[in-house]
CSV table of C-alpha atoms in Angstrom, one decimal:
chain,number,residue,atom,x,y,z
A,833,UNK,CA,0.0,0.0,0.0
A,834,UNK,CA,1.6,3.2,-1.0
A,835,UNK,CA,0.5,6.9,-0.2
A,836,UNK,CA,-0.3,7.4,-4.1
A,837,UNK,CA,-2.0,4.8,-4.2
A,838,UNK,CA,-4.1,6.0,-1.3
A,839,UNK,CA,-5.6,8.8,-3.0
A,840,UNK,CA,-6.5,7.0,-6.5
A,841,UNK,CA,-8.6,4.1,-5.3
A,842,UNK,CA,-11.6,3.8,-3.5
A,843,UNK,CA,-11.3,3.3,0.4
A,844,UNK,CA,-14.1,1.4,1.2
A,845,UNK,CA,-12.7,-1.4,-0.7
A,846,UNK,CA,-10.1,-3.1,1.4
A,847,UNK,CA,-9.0,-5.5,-0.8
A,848,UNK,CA,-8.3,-3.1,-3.7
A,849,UNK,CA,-6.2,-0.8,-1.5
A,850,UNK,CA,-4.3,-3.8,0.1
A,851,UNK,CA,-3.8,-5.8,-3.0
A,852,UNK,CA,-2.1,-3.5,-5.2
A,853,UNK,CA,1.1,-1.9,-4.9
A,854,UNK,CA,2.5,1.1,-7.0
A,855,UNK,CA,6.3,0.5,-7.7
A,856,UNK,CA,6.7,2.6,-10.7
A,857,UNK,CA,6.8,5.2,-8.8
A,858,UNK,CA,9.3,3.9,-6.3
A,859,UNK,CA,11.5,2.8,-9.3
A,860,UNK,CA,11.7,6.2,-11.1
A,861,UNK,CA,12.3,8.1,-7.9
A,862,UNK,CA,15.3,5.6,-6.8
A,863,UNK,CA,16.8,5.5,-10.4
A,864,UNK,CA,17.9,9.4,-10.1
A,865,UNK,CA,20.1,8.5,-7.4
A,866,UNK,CA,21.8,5.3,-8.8
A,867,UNK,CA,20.4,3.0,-11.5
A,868,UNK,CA,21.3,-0.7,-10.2
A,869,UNK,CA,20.7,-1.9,-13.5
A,870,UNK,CA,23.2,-0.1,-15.6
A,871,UNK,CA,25.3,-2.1,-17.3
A,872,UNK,CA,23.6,-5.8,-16.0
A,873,UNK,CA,22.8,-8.5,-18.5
A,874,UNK,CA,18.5,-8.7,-18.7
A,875,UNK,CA,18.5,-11.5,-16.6
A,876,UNK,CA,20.2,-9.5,-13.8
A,877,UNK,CA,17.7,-6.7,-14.4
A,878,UNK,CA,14.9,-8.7,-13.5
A,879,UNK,CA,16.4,-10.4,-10.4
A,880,UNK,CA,17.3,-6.8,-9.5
A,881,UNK,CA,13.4,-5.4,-10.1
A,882,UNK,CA,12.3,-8.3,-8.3
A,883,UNK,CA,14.8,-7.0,-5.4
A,884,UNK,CA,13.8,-3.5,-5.4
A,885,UNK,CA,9.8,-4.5,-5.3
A,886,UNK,CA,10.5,-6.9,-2.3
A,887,UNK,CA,12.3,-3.9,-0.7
A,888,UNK,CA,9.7,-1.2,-1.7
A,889,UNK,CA,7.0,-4.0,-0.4
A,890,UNK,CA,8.7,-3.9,2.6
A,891,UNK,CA,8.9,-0.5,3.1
A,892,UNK,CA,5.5,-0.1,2.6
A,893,UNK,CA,4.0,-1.3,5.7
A,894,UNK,CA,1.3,-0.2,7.9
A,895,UNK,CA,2.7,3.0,9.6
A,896,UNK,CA,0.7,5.2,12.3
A,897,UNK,CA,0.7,8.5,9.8
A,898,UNK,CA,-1.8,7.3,7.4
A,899,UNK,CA,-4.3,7.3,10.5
A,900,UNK,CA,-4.4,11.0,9.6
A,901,UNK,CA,-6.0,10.1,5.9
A,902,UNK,CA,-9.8,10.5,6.1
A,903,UNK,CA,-10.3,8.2,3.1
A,904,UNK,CA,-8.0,5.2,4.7
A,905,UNK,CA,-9.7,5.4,8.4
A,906,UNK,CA,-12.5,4.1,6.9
A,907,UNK,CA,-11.3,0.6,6.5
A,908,UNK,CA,-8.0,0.2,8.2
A,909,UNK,CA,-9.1,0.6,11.7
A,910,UNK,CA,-8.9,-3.4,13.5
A,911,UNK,CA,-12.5,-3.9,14.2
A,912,UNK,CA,-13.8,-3.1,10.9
A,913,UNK,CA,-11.0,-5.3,8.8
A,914,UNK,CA,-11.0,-8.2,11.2
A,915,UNK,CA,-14.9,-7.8,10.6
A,916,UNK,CA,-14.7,-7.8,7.1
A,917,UNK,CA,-11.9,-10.9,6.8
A,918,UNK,CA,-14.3,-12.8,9.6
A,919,UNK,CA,-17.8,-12.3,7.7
A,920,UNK,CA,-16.5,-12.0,3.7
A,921,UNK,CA,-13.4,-14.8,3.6
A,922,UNK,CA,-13.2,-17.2,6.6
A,923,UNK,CA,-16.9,-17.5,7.1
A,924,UNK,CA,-18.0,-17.8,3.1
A,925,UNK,CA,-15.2,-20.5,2.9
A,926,UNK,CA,-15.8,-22.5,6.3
A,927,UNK,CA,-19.6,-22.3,4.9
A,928,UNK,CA,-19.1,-23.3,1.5
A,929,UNK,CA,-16.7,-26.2,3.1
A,930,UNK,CA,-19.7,-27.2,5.3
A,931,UNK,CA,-22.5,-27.0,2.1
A,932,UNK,CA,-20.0,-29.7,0.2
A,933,UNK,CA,-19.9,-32.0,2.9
A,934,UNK,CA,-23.5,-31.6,4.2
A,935,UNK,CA,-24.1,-32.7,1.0
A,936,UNK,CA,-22.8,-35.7,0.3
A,937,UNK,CA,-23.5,-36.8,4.3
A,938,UNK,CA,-26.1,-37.5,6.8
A,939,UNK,CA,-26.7,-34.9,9.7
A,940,UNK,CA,-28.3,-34.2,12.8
A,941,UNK,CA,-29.9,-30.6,13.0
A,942,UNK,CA,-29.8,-28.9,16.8
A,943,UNK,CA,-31.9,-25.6,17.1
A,944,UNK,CA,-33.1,-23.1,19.2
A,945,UNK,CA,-34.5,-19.8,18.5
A,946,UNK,CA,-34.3,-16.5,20.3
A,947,UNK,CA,-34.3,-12.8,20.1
A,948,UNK,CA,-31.4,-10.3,20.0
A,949,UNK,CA,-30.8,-6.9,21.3
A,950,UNK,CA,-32.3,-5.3,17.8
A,951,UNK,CA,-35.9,-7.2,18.9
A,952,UNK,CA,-35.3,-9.7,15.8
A,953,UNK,CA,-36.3,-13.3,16.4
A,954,UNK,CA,-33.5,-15.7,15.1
A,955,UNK,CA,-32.8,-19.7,15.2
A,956,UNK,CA,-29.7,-21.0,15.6
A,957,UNK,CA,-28.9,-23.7,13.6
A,958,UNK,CA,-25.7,-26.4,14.4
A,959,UNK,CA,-25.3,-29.5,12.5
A,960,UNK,CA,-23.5,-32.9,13.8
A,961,UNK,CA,-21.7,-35.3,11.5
A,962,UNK,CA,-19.2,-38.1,10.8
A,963,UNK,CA,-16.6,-36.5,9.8
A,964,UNK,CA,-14.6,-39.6,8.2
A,965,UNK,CA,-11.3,-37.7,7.8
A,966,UNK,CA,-11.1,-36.8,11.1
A,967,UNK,CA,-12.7,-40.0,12.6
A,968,UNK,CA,-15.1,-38.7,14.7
A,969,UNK,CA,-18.7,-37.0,15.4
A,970,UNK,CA,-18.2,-32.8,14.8
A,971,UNK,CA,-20.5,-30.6,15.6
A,972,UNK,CA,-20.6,-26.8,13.8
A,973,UNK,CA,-22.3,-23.8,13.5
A,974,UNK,CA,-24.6,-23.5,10.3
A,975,UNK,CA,-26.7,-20.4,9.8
A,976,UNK,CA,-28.7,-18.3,12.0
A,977,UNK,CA,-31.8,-17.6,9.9
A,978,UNK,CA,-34.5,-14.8,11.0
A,979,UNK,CA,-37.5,-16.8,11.6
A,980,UNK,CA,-39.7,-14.1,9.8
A,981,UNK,CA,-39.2,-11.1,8.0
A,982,UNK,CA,-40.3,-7.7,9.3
A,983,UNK,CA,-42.3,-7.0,6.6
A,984,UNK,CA,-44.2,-10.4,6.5
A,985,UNK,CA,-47.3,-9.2,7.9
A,986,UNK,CA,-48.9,-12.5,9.0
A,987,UNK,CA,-45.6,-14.1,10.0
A,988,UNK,CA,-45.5,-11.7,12.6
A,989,UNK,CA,-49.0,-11.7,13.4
A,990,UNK,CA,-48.7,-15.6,14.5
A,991,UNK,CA,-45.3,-15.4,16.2
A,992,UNK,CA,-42.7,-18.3,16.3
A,993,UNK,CA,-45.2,-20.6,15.9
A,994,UNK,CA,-43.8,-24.3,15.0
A,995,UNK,CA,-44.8,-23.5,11.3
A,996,UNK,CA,-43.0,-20.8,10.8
A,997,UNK,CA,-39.9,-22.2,12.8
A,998,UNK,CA,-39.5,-25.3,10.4
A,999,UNK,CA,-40.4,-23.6,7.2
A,1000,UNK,CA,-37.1,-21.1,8.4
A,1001,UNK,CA,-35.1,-24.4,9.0
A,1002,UNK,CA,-36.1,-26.3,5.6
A,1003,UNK,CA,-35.7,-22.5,4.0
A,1004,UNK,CA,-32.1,-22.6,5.2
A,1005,UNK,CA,-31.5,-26.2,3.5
A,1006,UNK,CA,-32.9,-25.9,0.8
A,1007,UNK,CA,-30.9,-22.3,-0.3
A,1008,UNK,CA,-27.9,-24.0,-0.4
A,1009,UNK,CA,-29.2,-27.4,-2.3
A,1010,UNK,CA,-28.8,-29.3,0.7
A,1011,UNK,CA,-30.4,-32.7,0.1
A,1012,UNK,CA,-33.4,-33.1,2.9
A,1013,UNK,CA,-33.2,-36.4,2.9
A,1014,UNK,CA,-29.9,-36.5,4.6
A,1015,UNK,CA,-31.5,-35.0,8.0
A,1016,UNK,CA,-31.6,-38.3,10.2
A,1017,UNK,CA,-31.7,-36.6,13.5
A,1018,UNK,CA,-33.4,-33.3,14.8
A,1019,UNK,CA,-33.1,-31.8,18.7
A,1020,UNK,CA,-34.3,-28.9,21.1
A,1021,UNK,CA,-35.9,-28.1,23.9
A,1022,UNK,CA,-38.7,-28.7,25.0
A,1023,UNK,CA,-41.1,-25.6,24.6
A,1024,UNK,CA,-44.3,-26.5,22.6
A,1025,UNK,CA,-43.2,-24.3,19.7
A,1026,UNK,CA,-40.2,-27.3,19.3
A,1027,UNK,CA,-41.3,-30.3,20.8
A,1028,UNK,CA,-44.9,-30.4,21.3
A,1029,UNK,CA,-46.7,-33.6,20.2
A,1030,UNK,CA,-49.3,-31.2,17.6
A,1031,UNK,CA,-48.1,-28.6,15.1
A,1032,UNK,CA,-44.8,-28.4,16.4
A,1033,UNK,CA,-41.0,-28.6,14.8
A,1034,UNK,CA,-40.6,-31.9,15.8
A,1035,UNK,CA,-44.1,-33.1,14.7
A,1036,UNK,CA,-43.5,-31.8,11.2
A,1037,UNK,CA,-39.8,-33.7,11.6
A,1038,UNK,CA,-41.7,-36.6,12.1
A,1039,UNK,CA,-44.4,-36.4,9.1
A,1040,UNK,CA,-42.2,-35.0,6.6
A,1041,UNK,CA,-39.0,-37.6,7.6
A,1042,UNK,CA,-40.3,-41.0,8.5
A,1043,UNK,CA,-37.7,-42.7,10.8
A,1044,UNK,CA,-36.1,-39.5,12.0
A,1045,UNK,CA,-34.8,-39.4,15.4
A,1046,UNK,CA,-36.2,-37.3,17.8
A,1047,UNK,CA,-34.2,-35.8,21.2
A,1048,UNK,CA,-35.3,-33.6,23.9
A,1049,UNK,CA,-32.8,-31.7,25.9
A,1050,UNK,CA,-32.5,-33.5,29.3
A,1051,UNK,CA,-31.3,-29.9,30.9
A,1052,UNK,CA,-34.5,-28.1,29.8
A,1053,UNK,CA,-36.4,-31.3,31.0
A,1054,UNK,CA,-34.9,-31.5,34.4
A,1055,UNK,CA,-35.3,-27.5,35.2
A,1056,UNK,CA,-39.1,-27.8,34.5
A,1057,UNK,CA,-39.2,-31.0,36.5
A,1058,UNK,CA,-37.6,-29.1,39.4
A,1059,UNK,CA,-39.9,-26.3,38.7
A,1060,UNK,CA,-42.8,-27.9,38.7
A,1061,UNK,CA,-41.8,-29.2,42.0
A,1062,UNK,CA,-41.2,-25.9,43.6
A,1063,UNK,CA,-44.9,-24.9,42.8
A,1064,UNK,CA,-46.2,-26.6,45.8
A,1065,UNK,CA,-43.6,-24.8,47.5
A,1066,UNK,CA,-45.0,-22.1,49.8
A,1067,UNK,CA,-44.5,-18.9,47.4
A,1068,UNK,CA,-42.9,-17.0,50.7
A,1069,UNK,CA,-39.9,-19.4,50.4
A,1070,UNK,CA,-39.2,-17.2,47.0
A,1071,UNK,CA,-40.0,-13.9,48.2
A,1072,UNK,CA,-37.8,-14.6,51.0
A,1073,UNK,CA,-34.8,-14.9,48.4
A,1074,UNK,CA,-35.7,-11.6,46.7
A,1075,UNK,CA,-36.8,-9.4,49.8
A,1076,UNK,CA,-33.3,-10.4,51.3
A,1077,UNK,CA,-31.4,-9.5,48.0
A,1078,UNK,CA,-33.5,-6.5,47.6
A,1079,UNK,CA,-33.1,-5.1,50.4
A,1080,UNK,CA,-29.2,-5.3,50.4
A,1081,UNK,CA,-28.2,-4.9,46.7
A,1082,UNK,CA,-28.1,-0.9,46.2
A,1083,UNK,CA,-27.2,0.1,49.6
A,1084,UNK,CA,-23.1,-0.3,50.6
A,1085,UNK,CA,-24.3,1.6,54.1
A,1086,UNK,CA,-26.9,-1.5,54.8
A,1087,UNK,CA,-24.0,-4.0,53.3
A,1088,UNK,CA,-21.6,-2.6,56.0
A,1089,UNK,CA,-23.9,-2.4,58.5
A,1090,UNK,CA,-24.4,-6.4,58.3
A,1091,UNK,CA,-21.0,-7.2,57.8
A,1092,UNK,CA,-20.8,-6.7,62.1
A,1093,UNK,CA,-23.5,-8.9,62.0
A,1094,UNK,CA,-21.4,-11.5,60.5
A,1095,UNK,CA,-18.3,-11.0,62.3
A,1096,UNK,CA,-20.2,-11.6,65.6
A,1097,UNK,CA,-22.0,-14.7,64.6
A,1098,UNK,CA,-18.3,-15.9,63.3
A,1099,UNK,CA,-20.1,-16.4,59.6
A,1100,UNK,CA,-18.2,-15.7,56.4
A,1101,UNK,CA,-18.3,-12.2,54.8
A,1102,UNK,CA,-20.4,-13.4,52.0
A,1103,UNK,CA,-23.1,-11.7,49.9
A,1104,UNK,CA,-26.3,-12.4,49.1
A,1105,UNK,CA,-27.1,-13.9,46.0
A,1106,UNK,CA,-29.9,-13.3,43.7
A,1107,UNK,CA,-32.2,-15.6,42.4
A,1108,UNK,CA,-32.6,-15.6,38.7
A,1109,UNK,CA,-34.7,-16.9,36.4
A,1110,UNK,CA,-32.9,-17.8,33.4
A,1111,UNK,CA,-29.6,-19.2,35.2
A,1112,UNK,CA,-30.9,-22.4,36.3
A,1113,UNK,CA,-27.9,-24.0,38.0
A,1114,UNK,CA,-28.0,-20.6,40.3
A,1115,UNK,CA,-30.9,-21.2,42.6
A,1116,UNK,CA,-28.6,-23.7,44.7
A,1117,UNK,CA,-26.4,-21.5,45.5
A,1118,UNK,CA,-28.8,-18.8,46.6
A,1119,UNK,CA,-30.8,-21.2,49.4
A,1120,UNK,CA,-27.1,-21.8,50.5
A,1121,UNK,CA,-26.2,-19.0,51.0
A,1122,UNK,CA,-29.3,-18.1,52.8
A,1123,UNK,CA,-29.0,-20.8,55.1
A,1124,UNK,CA,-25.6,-20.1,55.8
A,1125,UNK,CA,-26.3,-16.2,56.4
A,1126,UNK,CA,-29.6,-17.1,58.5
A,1127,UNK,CA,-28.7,-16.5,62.0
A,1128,UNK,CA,-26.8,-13.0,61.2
A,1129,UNK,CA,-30.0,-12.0,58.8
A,1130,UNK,CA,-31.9,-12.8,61.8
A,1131,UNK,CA,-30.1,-10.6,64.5
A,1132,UNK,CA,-30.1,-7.8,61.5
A,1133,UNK,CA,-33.6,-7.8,61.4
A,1134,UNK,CA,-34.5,-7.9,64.6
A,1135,UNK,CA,-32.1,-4.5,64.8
A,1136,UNK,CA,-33.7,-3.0,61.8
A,1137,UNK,CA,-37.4,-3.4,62.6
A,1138,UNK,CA,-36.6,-1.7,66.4
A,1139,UNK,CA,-35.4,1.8,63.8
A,1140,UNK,CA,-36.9,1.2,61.0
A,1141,UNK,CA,-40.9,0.7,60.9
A,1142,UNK,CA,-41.3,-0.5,57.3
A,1143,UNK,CA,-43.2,-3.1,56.2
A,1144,UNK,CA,-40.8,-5.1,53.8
A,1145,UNK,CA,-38.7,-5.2,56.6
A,1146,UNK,CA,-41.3,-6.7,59.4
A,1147,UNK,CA,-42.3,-9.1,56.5
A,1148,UNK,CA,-38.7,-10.7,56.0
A,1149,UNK,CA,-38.6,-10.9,59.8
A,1150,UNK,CA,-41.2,-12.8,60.1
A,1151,UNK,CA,-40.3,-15.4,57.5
A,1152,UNK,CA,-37.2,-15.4,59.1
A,1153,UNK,CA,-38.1,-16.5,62.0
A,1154,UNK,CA,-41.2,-18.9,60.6
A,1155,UNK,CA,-38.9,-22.7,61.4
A,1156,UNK,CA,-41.5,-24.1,58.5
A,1157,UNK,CA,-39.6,-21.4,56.2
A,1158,UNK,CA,-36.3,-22.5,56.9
A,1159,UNK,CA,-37.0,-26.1,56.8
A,1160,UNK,CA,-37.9,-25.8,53.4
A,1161,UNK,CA,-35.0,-23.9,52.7
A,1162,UNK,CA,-32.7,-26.9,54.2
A,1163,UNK,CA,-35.1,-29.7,52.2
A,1164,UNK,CA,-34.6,-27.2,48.6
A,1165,UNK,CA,-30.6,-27.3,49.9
A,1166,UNK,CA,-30.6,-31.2,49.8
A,1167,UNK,CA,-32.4,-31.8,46.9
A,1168,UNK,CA,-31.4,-29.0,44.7
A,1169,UNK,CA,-27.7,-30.4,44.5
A,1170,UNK,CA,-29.0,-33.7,43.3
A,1171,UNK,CA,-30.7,-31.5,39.7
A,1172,UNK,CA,-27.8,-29.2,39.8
A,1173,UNK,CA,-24.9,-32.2,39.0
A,1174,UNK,CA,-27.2,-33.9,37.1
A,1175,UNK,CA,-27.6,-30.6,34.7
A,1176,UNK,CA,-23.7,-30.0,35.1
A,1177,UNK,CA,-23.0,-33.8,33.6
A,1178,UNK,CA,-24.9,-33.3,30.8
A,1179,UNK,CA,-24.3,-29.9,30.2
A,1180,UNK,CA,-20.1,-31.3,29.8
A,1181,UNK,CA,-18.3,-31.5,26.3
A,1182,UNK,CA,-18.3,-34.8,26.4
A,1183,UNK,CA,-20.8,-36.6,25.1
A,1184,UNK,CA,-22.3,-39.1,28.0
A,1185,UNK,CA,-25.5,-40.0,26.2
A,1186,UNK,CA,-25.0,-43.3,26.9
A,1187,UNK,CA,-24.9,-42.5,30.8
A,1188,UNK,CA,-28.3,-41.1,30.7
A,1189,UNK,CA,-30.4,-44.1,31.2
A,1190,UNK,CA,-28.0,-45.4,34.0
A,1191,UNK,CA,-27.7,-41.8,35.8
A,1192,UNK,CA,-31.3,-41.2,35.6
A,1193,UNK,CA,-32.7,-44.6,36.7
A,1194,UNK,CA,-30.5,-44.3,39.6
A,1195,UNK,CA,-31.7,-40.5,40.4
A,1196,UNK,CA,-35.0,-41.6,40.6
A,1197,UNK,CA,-34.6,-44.6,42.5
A,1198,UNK,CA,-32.8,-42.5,45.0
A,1199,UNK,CA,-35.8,-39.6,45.2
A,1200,UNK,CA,-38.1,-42.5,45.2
A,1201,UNK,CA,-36.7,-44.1,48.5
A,1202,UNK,CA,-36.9,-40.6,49.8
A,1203,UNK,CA,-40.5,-42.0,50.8
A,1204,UNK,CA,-41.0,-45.7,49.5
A,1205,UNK,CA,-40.1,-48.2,51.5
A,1206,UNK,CA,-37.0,-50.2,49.2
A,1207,UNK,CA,-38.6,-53.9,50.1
A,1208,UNK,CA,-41.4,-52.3,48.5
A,1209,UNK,CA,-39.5,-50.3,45.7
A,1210,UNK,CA,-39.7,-52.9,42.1
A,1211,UNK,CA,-37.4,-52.7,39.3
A,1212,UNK,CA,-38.0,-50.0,36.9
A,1213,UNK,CA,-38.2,-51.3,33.4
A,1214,UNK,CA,-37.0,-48.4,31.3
A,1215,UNK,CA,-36.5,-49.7,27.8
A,1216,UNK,CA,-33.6,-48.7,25.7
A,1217,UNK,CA,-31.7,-50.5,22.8
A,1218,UNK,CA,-28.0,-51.9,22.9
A,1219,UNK,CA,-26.8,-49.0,25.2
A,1220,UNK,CA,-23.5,-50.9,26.6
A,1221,UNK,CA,-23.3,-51.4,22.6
A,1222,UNK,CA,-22.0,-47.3,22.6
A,1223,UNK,CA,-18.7,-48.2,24.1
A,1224,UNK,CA,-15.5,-49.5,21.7
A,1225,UNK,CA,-14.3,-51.7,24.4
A,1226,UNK,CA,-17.5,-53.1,24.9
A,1227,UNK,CA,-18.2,-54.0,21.3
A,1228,UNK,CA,-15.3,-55.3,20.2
A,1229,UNK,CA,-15.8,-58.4,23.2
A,1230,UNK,CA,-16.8,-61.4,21.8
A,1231,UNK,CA,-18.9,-62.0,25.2
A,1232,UNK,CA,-21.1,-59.4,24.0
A,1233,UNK,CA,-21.9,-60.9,20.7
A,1234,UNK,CA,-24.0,-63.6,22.7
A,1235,UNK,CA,-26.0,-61.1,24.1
A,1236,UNK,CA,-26.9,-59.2,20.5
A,1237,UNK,CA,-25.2,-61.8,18.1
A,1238,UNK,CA,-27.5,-59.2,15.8
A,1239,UNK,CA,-27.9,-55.7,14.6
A,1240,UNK,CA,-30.8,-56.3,13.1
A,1241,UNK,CA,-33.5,-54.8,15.5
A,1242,UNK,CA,-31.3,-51.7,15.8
A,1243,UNK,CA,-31.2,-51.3,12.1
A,1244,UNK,CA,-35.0,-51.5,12.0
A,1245,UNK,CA,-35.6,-48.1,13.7
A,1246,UNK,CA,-33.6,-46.2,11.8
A,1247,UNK,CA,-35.0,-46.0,8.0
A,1248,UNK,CA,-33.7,-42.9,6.8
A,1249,UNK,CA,-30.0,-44.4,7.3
A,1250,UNK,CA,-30.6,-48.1,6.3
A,1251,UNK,CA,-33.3,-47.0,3.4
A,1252,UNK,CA,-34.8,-50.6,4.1
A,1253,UNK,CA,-31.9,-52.1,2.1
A,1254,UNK,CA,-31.8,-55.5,2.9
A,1255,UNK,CA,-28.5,-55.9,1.1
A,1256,UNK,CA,-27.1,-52.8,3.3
A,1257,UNK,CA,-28.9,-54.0,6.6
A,1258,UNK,CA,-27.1,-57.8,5.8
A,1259,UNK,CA,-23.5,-55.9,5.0
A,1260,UNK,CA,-23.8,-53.8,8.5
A,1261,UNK,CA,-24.9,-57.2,10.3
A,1262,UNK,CA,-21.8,-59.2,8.8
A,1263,UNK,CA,-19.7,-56.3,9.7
A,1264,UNK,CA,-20.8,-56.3,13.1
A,1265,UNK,CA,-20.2,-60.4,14.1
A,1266,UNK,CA,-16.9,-60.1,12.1
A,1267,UNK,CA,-15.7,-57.0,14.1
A,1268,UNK,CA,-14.0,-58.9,17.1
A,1269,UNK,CA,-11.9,-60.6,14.9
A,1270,UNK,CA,-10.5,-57.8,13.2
A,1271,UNK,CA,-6.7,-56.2,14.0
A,1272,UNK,CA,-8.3,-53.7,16.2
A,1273,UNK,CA,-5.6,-50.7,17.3
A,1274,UNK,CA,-5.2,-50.2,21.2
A,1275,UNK,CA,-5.8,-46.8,21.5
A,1276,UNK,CA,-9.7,-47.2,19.7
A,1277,UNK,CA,-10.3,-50.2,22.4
A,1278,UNK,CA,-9.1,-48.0,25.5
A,1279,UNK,CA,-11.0,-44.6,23.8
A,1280,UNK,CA,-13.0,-43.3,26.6
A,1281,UNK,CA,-15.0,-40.6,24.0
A,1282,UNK,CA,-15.6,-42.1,20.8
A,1283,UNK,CA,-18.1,-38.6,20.1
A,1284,UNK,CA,-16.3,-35.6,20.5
A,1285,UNK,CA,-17.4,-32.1,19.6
């Protein structure tokens, strides 16, 4: 980039500006001083204008005076070229790349929609594959499509309704020639918009792509479980939370005030935390604290209501000192850890979907025996196909070809991959009972995460 150069092409276009340089100009001003190719057979003079460019290209490289040309701060600033590389070359190719391969393979589609900071309603879109030169499951980012158009009058009169959220996701497909019938999988959560069983996404999935396979989150499942749960919950156990973080959360002279409270109880100099609706693995951590901060609140209370003769003050007294209130506080602090590790395991980057039925049958049994007798407590019979059959160690043992010496009724619920090809359903089969026989490498029979993001 020279300064000439600067003033003759367009700034706005970063790619013109940084792609051309101007070495006339360079060479006619250096040759009054001394002409380097005087006397030099031709092939010298073009090794030494090669030389002289290389120099001149050196020379020429970003320097803090051309911050003061109003036609070059338009582009040259960091945030607006990094933008411009990010959105016009790395993302075009990485989505091109992804197009090609989506292609030519079968997918899983994982969606969620939502609505940003300028009030427009957009869904996510990530795709998961086998990615067979890498060996593994990948997972990346695919398009984030508006669900409706401002100026689609009757999209916006319904809403993100499930219609309108799968024609946006077939839309999205479709625009790039992405064959449909390469969606095998499709997942969510579980609002009704997504996964209700009537004019939802996944209802559509299901008519429109017979065999696809259909997942629910398990986090979104187990915070509306909880939440249900906490319904029956007094509602002053809640307003407890909030009146307490209220009360404290603007005022440092109140914070200071209980902090003496702390030191004479010998408690930790903690705050109080608020409750929020959205972070789901924080309501643990408020009754905790609570519970740990009781007997100082308690004592700052009682000192408050004597000088202050304010309602909201008197009311969080008296929950305070209600012993049904805080012994709902310490049953929500032993049961709330129990949802809160569940949602951090399946929350990991690891993929443990083969620990869910284990993990979850023994969650409930535990819950259950809560308040069942256990000679009275039968076997749950949850049914799930070939789980153990997940694990590389465990299907490479011969031991576990007695158990399923077939593939067969695994192959049978999933149509869109097999097509109902007996000859491909027979060649998967043979595969499978010839498998422990194979030269198998050591490091794939010890691999702990055979589906890795």
């Amino acid at each position: 980039v020279c300064e000439e150069h600067l003033t003759e092409s367009d700034p706005d276009d970063p790619q013109e500006c940084s792609g051309s340089i101007d070495v006339k100009h360079t060479l006619e001003s250096e040759s009054t001083e001394s002409d380097p190719e005087k006397n030099a057979t031709p092939k010298k003079k073009k090794q030494t204008r090669n030389e002289l460019k290389y120099e001149k290209h050196n020379k020429q490289k970003y320097s803090s005076s051309w911050d003061l040309n109003p036609k070059f701060q338009k582009w040259i600033k960091p945030p607006t070229k990094t933008s411009c590389i990010v959105k016009n070359v790395i993302g075009k190719v990485h989505k091109e790349s992804l197009v090609n391969i989506l292609k030519c393979t079968k997918f899983s589609v994982l969606t969620n929609e939502s609505t940003d900071i300028s009030c427009v309603k957009h869904a996510c879109i990530v795709v998961r594959y086998f990615n067979s030169k890498l060996g593994q499951i990948c997972g990346h980012f695919y398009n984030l499509s508006p669900v409706f158009e401002p100026k689609d009058y009757e999209k916006v009169k319904e809403g993100a309704t499930g219609k309108n959220l799968f024609e946006s996701l077939i839309k999205s497909f479709q625009h790039n020639y992405i064959p449909l019938e390469n969606i095998i999988g499709f997942a969510s959560d579980g609002c009704n918009s997504m996964m209700g069983s009537k004019n939802s996404v996944a209802s559509r999935m299901k008519e429109h792509f017979i065999g696809i396979v259909i997942m629910k989150c398990i986090c979104h499942s187990l915070h509306l479980c909880a939440s249900e749960a906490c319904k029956h919950l007094p509602k002053r156990c809640e307003d407890l939370a909030r009146n307490v973080y209220s009360y404290f959360a603007m005022s440092s002279k109140r914070t200071s005030e209980f902090i003496q409270f702390q030191e004479f109880c010998d408690v930790k100099i903690h705050k109080l935390l608020h409750p929020s609706q959205t972070r789901w693995l924080s309501l643990n951590l408020v009754v905790s604290r609570l519970l740990e901060q009781w007997q100082p609140l308690l004592l700052f209370f009682k000192d408050k209501v004597l000088v202050e003769r304010v309602s909201s003050v008197e009311h969080i007294l008296n929950c305070l000192n209600d012993p049904l209130i805080k012994l709902y506080f310490m049953l929500l602090d032993y049961l709330l850890p129990k949802f809160t590790s569940l949602n951090t395991y399946f929350q990991s980057s690891k993929v443990v979907i083969t620990d869910l039925h284990d993990i979850m049958t023994s969650t409930y049994k535990e819950f259950l025996l809560l308040y069942m007798n256990s000679s009275s407590l039968m076997v749950l019979n949850f049914i799930i196909l070939t789980r153990k059959l997940f694990k590389p160690k465990t299907a490479l043992l011969l031991s576990t070809r007695k158990e399923y010496p077939s593939l067969f009724p695994i192959l049978a619920l999933l149509p869109r991959i097999t097509k109902n090809n007996d000859d491909f359903i027979q060649k998967v089969d043979d595969e499978w009972r010839l498998l422990p026989n194979l030269n198998i490498p050591e490091d794939i029979k010890t691999i702990e995460d055979p589906d890795l993001f």
